[in-house]
Coordinates of C-alpha atoms and ligand atoms in Angstrom, one line a residue:
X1 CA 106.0 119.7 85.4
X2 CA 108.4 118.0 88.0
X3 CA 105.5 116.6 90.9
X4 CA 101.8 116.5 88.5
X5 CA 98.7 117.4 89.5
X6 CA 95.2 115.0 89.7
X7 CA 91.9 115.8 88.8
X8 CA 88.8 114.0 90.2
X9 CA 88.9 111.7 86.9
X10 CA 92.7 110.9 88.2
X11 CA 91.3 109.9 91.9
X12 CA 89.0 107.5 90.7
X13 CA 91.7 105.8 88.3
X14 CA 93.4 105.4 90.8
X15 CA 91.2 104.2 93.6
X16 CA 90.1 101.6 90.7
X17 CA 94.0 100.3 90.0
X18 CA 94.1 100.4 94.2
X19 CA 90.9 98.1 94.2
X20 CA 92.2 95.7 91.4
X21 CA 95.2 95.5 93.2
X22 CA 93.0 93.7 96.3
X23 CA 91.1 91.9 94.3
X24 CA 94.5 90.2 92.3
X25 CA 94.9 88.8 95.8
X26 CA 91.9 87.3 96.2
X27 CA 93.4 84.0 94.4
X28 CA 95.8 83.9 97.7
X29 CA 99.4 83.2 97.9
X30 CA 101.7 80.5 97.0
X31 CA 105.0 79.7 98.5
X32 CA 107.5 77.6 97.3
X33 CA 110.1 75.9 99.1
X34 CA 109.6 76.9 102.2
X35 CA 109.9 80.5 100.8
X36 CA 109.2 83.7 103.0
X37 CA 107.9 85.7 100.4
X38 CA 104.4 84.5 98.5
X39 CA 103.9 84.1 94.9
X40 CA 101.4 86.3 93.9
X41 CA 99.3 87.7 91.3
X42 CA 99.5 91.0 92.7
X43 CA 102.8 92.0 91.4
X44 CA 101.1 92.3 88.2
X45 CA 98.5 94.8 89.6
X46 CA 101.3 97.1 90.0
X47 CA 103.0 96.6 86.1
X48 CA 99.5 97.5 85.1
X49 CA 98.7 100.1 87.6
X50 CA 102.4 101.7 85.5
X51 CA 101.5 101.0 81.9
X52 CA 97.6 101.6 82.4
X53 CA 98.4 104.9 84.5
X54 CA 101.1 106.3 83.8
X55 CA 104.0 107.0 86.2
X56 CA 102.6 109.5 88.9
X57 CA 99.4 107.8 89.0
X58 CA 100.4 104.0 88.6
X59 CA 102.8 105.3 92.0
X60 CA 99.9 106.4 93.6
X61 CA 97.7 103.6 93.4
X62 CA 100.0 101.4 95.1
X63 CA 100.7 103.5 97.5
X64 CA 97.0 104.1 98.3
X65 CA 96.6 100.4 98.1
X66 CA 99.7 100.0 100.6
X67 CA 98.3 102.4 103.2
X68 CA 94.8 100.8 103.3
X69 CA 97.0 97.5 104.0
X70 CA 99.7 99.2 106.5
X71 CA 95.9 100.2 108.0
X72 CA 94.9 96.4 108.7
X73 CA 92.7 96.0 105.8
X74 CA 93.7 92.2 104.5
X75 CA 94.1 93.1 101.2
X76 CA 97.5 91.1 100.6
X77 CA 97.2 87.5 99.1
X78 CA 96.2 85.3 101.9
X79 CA 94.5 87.7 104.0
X80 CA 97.3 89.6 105.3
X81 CA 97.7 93.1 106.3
X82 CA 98.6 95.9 109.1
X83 CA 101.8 97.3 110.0
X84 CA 103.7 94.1 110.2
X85 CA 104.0 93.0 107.1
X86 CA 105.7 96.6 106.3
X87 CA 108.8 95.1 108.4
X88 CA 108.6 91.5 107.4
X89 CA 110.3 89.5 104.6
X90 CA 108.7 91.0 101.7
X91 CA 108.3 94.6 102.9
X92 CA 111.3 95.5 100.1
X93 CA 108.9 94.2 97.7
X94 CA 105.9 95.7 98.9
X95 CA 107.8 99.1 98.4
X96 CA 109.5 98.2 95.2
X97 CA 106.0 97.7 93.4
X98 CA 105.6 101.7 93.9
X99 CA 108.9 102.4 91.9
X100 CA 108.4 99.7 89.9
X101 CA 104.7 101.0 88.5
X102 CA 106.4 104.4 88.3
X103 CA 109.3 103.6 86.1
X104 CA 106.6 100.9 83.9
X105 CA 104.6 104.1 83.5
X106 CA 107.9 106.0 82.1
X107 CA 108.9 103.3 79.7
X108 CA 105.2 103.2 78.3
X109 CA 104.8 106.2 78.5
X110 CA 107.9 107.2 77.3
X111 CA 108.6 111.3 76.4
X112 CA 104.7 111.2 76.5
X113 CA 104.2 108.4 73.5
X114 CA 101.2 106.4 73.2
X115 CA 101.6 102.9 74.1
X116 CA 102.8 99.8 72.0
X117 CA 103.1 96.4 72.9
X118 CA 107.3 96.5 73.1
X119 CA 107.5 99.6 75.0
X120 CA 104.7 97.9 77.7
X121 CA 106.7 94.5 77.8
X122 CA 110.4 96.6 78.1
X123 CA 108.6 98.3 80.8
X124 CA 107.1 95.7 82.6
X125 CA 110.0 93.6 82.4
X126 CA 112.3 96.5 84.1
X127 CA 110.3 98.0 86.5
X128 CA 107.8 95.2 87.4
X129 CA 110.5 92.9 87.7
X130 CA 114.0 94.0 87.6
X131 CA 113.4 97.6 89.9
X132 CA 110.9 95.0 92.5
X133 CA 113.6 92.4 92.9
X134 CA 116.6 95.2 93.4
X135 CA 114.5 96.4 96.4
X136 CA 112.8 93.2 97.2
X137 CA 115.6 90.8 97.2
X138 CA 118.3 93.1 99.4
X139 CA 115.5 93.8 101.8
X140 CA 114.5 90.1 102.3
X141 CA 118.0 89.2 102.8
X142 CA 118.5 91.8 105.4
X143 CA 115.3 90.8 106.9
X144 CA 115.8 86.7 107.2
X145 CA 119.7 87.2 108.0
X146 CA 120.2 84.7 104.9
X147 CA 123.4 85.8 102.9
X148 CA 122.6 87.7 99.2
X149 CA 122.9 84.9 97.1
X150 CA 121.3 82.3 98.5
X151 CA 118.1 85.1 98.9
X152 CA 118.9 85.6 95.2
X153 CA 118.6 82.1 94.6
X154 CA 115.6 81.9 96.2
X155 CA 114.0 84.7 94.2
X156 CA 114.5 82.7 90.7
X157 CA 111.1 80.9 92.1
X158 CA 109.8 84.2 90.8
X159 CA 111.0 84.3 87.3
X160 CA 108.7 82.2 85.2
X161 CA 105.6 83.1 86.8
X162 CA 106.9 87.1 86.6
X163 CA 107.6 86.4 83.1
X164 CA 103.9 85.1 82.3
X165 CA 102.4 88.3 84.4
X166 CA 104.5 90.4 81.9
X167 CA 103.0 88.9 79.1
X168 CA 99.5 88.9 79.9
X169 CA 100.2 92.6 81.3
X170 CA 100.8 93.3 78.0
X171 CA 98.3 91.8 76.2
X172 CA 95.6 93.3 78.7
X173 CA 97.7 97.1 78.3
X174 CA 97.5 96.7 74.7
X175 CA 93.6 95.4 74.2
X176 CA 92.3 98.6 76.7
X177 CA 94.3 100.9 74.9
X178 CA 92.5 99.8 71.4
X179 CA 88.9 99.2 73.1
X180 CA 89.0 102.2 75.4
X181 CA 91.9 104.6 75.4
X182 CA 90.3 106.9 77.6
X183 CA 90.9 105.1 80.4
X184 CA 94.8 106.4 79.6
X185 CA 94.7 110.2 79.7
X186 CA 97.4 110.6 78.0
X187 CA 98.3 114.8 78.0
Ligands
BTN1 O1 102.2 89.7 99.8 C1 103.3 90.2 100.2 O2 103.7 90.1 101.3 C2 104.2 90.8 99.2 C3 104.5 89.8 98.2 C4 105.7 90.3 97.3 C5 105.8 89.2 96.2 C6 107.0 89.4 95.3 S1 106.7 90.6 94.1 C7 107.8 90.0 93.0 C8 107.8 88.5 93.1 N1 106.8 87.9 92.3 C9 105.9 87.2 93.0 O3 104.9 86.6 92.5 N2 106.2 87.3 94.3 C10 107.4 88.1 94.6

């Protein structure tokens, strides 16, 4: 099936991945140099919102966590939210976590394969990082009016803490898939 369908189980796994999206920002938001886009602990929410989920419904949860923001709840590290931040510095980012949790959820889930602990870390590596910073960084750049590379540059503040999310994404992926494999639904 092209476009899947949810059940009532689905809605709830997903309104649970939306809520531990908020409460990944709870720990606020770094910046780095001056930066105009925050480090935060919620780009990991969305690499395990893809491996945890799956594709359609990893998607999904971000983008019912991003409407309750783009709403004015202040679920984004630091308190932020409303429709604001949607045009700001990081809105490329903000959109990139919903492709990136979908394709995290294809790699894991790849040709519908249970999880294993290199196909979580591939997949978190691609779509939690590399598919959020080809949307991210491009949109930032656009947005500040700084030239490409230096907005590249700046993005490398990223890296090593992404990095560390995808390991620990991994880990976490691969313990609730031994301890409760349920909570995956894979069909
Ligand atoms: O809170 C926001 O306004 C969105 C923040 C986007 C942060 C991006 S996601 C990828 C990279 N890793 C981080 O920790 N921060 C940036």
């Amino acid at each position: 099936m092209l476009v899947e369908r949810f059940e009532t189980r689905d809605v709830a796994r997903i309104v649970v991945f939306a809520a531990i999206m908020a409460v990944l920002g709870l720990p606020g938001a770094v910046t780095l140099f001056g930066g105009a886009v925050p480090i935060t602990l919620q780009s990991m929410g969305a690499m395990l919102a893809g491996a945890v989920l799956g594709p359609w419904r990893g998607a999904t949860s971000i983008i019912v966590f991003l409407v309750l923001t783009f709403a004015g709840l202040p679920l984004l590290s630091g308190g932020r939210g409303g429709a604001g931040v949607f045009v700001g510095p990081s809105a490329g980012y903000l959109a990139g976590w919903v492709l990136g949790a979908f394709v995290v959820g294809v790699i894991v889930r790849f040709r519908g394969r249970p999880p294993v602990w290199w196909r979580t870390a591939l997949g978190c590596l691609v779509g939690g990082m590399a598919v959020v910073y080809a949307i991210g960084v491009p949109v930032q750049a656009a947005v500040t009016h700084l030239p490409l590379g230096k907005t590249v540059l700046s993005a490398l503040v990223f890296v090593p803490g992404d990095l560390l999310k995808v390991v620990f994404a991994t880990i976490v992926t691969m313990a609730l898939w031994r301890a409760y494999p349920r909570a995956f639904e894979l069909k």
